[in-house]
PDB file of C-alpha atoms and ligand atoms in Angstrom:
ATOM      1  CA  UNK A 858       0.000   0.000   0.000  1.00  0.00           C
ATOM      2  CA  UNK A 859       1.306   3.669  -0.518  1.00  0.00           C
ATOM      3  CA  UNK A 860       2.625   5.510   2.436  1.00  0.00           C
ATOM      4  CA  UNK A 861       0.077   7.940   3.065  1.00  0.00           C
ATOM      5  CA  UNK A 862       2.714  10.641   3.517  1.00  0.00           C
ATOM      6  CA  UNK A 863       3.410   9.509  -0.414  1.00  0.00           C
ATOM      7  CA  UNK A 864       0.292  10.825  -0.773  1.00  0.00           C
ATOM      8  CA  UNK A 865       1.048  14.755  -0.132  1.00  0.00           C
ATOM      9  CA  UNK A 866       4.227  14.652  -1.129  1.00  0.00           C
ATOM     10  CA  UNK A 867       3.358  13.350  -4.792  1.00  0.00           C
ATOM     11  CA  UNK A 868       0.594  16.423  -4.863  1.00  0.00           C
ATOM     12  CA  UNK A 869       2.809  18.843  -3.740  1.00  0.00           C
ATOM     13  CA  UNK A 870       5.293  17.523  -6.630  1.00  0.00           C
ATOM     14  CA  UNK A 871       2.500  17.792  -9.228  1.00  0.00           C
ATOM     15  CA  UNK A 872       1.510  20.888  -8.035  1.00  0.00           C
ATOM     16  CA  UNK A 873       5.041  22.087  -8.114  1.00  0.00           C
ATOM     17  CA  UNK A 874       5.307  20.921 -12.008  1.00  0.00           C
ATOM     18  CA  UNK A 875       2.201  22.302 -13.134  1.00  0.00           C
ATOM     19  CA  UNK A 876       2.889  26.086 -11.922  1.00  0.00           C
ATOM     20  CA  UNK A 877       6.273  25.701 -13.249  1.00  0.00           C
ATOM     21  CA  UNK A 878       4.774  24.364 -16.838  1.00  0.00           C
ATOM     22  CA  UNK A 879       1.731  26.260 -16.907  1.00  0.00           C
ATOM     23  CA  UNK A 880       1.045  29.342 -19.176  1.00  0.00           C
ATOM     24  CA  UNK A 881      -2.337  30.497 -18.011  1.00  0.00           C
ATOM     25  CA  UNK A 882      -4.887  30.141 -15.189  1.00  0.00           C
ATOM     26  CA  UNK A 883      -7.201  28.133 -16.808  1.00  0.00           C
ATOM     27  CA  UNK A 884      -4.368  25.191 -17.412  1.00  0.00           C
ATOM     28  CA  UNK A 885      -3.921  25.553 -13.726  1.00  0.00           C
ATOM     29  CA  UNK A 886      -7.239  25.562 -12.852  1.00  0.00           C
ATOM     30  CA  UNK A 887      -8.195  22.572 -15.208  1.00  0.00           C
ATOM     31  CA  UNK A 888      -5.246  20.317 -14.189  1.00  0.00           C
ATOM     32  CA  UNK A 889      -4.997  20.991 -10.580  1.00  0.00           C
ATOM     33  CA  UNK A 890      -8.830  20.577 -10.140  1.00  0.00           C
ATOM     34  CA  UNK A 891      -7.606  16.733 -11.396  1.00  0.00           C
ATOM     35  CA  UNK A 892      -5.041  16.462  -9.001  1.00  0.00           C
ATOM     36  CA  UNK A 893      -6.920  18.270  -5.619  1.00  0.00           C
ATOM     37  CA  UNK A 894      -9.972  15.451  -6.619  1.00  0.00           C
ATOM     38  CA  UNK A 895      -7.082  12.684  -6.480  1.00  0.00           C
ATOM     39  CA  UNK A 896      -5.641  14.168  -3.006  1.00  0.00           C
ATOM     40  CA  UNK A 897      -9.204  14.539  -1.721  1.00  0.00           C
ATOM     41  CA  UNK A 898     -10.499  11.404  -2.714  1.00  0.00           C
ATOM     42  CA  UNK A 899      -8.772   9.571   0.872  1.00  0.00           C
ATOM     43  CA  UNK A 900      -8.586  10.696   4.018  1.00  0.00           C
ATOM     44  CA  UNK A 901      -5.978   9.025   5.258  1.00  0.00           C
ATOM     45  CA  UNK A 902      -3.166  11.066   4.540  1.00  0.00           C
ATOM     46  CA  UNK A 903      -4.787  13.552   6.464  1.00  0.00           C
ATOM     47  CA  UNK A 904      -3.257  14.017  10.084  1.00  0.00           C
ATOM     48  CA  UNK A 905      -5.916  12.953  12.595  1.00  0.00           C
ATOM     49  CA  UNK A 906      -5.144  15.948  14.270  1.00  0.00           C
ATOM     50  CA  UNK A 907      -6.755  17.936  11.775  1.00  0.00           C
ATOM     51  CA  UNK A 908     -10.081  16.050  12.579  1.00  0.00           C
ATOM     52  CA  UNK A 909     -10.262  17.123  16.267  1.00  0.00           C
ATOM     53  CA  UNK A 910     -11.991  20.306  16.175  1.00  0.00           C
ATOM     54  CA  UNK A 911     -10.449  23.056  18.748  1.00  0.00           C
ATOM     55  CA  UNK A 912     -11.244  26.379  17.743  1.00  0.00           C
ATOM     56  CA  UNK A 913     -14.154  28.613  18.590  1.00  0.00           C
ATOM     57  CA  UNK A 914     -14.232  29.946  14.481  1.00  0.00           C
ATOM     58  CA  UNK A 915     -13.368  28.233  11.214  1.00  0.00           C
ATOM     59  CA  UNK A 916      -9.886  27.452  11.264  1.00  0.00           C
ATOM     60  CA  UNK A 917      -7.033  27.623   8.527  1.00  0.00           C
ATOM     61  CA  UNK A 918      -3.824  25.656   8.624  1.00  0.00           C
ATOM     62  CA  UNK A 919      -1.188  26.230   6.166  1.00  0.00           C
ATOM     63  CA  UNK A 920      -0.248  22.699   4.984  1.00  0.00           C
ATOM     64  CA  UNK A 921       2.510  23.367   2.847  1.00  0.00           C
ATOM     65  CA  UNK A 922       3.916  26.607   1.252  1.00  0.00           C
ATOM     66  CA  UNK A 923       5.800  26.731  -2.284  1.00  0.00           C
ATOM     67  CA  UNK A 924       9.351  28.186  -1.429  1.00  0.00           C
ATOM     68  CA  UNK A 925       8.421  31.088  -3.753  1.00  0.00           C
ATOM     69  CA  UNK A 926       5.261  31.488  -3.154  1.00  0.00           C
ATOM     70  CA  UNK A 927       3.528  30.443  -6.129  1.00  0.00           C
ATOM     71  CA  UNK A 928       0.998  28.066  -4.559  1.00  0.00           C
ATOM     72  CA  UNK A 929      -0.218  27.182  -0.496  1.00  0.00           C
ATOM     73  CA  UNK A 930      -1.959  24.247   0.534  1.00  0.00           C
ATOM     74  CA  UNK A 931      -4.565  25.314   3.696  1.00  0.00           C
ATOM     75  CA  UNK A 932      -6.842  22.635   5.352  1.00  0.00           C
ATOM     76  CA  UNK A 933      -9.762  24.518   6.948  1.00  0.00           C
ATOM     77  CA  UNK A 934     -11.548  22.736   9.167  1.00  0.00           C
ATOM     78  CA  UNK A 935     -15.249  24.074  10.423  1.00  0.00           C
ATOM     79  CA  UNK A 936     -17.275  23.160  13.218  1.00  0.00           C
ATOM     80  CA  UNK A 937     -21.086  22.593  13.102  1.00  0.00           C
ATOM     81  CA  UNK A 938     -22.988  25.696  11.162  1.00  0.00           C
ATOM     82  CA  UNK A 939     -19.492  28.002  11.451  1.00  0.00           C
ATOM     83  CA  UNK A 940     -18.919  30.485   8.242  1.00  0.00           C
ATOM     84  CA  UNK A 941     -16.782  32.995   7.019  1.00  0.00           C
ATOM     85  CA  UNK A 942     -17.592  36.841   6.065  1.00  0.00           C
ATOM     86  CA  UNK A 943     -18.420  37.182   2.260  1.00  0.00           C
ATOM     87  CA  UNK A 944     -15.044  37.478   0.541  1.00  0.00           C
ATOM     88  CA  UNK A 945     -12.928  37.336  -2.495  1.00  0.00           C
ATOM     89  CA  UNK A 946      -8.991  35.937  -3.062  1.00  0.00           C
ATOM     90  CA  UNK A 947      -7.596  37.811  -5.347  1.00  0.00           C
ATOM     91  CA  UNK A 948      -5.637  35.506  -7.290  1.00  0.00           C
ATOM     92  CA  UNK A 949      -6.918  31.469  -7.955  1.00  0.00           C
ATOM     93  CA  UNK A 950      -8.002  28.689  -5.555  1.00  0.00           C
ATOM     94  CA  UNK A 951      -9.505  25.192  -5.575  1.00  0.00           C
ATOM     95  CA  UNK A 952     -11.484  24.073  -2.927  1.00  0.00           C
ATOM     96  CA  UNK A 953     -11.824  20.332  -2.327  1.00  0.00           C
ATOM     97  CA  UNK A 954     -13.834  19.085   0.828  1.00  0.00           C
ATOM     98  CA  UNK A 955     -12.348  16.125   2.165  1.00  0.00           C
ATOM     99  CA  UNK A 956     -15.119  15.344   4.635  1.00  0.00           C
ATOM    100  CA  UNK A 957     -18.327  16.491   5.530  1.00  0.00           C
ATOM    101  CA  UNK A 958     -19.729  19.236   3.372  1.00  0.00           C
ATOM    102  CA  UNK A 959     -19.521  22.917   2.410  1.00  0.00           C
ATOM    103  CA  UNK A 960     -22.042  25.648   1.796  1.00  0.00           C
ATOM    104  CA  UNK A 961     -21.302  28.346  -0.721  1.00  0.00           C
ATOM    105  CA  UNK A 962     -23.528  31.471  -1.137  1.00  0.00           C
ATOM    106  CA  UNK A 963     -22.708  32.947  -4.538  1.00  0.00           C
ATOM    107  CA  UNK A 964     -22.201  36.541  -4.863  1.00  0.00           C
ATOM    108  CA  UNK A 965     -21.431  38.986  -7.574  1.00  0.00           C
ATOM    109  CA  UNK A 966     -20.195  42.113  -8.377  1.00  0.00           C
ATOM    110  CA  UNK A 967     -22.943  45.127  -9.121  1.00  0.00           C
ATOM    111  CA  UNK A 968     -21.570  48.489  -9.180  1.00  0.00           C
ATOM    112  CA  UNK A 969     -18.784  48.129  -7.093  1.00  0.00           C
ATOM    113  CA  UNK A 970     -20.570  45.611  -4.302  1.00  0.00           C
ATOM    114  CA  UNK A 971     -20.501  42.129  -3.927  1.00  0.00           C
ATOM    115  CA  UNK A 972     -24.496  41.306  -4.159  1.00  0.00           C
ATOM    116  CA  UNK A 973     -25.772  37.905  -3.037  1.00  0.00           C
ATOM    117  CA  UNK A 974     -27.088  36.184  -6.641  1.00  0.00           C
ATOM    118  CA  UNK A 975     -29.905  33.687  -4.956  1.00  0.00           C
ATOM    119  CA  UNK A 976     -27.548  30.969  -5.558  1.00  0.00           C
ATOM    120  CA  UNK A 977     -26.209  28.772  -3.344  1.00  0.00           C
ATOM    121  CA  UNK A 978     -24.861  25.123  -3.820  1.00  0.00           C
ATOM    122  CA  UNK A 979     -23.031  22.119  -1.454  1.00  0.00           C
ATOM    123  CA  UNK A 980     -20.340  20.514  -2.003  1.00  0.00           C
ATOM    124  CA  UNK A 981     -19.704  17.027  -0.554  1.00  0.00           C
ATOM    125  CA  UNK A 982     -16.399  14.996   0.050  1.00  0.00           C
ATOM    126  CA  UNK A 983     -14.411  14.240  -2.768  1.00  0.00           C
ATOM    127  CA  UNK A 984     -15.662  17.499  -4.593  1.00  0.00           C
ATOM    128  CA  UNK A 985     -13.357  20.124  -6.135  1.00  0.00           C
ATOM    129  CA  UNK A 986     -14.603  23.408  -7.494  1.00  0.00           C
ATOM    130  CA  UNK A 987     -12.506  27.262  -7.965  1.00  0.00           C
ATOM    131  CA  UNK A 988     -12.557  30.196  -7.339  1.00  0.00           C
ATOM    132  CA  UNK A 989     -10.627  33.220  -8.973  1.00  0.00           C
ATOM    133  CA  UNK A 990     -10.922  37.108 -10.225  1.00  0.00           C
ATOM    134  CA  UNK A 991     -11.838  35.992 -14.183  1.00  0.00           C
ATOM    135  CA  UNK A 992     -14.393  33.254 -13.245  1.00  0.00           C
ATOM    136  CA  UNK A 993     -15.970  34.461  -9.706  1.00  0.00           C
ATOM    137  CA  UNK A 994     -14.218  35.551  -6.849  1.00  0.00           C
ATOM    138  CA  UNK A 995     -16.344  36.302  -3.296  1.00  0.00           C
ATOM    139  CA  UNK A 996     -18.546  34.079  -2.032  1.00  0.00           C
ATOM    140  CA  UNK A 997     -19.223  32.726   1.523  1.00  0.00           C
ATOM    141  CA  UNK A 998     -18.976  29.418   3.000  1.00  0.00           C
ATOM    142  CA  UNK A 999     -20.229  27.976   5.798  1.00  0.00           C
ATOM    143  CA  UNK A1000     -20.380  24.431   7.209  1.00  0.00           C
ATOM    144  CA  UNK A1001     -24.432  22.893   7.000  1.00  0.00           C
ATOM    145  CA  UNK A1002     -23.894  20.073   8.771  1.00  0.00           C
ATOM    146  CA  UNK A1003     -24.014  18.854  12.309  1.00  0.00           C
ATOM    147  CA  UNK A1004     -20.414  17.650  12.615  1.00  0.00           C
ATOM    148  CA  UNK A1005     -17.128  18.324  11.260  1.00  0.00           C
ATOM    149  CA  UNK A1006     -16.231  18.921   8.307  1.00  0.00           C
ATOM    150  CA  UNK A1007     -13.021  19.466   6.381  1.00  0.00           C
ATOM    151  CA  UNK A1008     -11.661  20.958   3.068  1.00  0.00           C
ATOM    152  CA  UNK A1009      -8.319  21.242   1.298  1.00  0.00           C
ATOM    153  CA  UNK A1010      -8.032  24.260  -0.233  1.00  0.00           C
ATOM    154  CA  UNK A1011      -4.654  25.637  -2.957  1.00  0.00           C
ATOM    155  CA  UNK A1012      -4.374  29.248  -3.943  1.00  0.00           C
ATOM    156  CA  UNK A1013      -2.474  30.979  -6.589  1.00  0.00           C
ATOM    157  CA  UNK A1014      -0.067  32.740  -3.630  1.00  0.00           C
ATOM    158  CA  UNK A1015       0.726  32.576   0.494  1.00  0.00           C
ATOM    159  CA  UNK A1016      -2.909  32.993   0.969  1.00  0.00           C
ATOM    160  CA  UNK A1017      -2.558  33.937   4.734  1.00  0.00           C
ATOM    161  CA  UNK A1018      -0.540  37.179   3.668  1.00  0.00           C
ATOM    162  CA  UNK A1019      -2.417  38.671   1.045  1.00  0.00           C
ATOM    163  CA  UNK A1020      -4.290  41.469   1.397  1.00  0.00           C
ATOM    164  CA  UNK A1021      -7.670  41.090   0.583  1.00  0.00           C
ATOM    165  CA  UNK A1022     -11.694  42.424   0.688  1.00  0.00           C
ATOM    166  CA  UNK A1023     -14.988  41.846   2.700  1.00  0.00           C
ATOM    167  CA  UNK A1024     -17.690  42.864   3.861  1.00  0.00           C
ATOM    168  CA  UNK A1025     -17.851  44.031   7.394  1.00  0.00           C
ATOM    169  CA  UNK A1026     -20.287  43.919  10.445  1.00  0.00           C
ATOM    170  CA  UNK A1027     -21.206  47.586   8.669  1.00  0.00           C
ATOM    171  CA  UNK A1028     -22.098  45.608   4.969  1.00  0.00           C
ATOM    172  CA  UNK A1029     -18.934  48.054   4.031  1.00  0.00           C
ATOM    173  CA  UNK A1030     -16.033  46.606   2.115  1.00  0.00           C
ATOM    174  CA  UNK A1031     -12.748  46.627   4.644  1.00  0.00           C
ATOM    175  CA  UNK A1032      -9.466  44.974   3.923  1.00  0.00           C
ATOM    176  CA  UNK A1033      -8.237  42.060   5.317  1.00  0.00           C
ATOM    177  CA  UNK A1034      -5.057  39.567   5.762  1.00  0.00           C
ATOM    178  CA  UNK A1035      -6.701  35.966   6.451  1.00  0.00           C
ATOM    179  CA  UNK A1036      -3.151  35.039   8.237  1.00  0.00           C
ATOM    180  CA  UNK A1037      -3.122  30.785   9.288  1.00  0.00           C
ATOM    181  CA  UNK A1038      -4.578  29.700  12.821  1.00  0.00           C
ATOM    182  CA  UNK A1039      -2.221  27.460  13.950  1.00  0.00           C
ATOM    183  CA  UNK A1040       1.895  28.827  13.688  1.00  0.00           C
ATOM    184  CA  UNK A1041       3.383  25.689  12.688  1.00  0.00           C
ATOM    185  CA  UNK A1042       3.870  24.833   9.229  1.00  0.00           C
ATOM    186  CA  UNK A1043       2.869  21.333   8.613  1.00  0.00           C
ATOM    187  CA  UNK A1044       5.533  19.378   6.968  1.00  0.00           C
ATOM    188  CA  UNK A1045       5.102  15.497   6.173  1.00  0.00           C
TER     189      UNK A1045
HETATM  190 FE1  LIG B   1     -13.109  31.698   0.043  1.00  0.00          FE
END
C-alpha cells in the first residue's frame, strides 16, 4: 500500500510541475482541479489531528507553502454551522472538501458591491470546485452540517498574507489579511 505521507508529497510535486509548466490560469485551474480530486479522494493522509476540532471559528492551517510562493496548501476545518464573512482571493483557488460538506452562497459584483445572486450550492467529500478574479471571486462558505467537516483548499499565492476584501459587520467593504490559525507549518 502507498505511504500515506506519499500521498502529499506526490501532490505537492504535481503541483510544483504544473505552476512551473503552466502558461495560463485556466491550465492551472483545469489540471490541478484533477489532481486536488485525487488528493481529496482519501482521508488518510490527512493528520488525525486535523479532525479534532479546537477552535471557537473556522480554522485555517497552512499545509505546505511553495518556497516562492507560487501556490499554499490550507486545510480549513469548520465546526457545526461556522462560516466565514463574504469574501474574495484575489488571485486562484480550488477548494476540495475532504469530509463532511460545504455551503457556498454565490455573490457577484454590481456596481462596485458584492451582491448575493440567490444561488447557493453544497459541495460534498471528494468534490473540487474554484474560485478566482476571471471566473468568480467572493462568495461565503459555511459548514451545513451537524459535525465536522473538512476541506483542502490551494491558492495561486501565500494565501494567509495577502491582502484582501470583505464585507464588514457595517455591509462596508474593509481589507483584510486571512493570516493561518495554527503557527506551525505542517511538513510530512
Ligand atoms: Fe473563500
Amino acid at each position: 500500500m502507498e505511504d500515506k505521507f506519499d500521498t502529499l508529497s506526490k501532490f505537492i510535486t504535481n503541483m510544483t510541475i504544473l505552476v512551473g509548466r503552466a502558461q495560463k490560469e485556466s491550465e492551472i485551474i483545469a489540471d490541478g482541479k484533477t489532481l486536488l480530486e485525487s488528493l481529496v479522494s482519501d482521508i488518510r493522509w490527512l493528520p488525525h489531528e486535523f479532525s479534532c476540532y479546537k477552535f471557537k471559528s473556522y480554522s485555517q492551517h497552512l499545509i505546505y507553502l511553495d518556497p516562492n510562493e507560487r501556490f499554499s496548501i490550507v486545510c480549513f476545518v469548520w465546526g457545526a454551522g461556522q462560516e466565514t464573512s463574504v469574501h474574495n482571493h484575489t488571485v486562484w483557488g480550488l477548494v476540495g472538501v475532504i469530509k463532511g460538506e460545504e455551503l457556498c452562497d454565490e455573490f457577484e459584483i454590481i456596481d462596485g458591491f458584492p451582491i448575493y445572486t440567490g444561488r447557493s450550492h453544497k459541495m460534498t467529500a471528494g468534490q473540487v470546485e474554484a474560485v478566482s478574479p476571471t471566473i468568480g471571486d467572493w462568495h461565503r462558505v459555511s459548514n451545513p452540517t451537524n459535525d465536522i467537516s473538512i476541506s483542502i483548499r490551494v491558492y495561486g499565492a501565500n494565501i494567509g498574507t495577502i491582502v484582501r476584501k470583505q464585507i464588514d459587520n457595517n455591509q462596508s467593504i474593509e481589507e483584510f489579511i486571512s493570516g493561518y490559525s495554527s503557527e506551525r507549518l505542517f511538513i510530512f
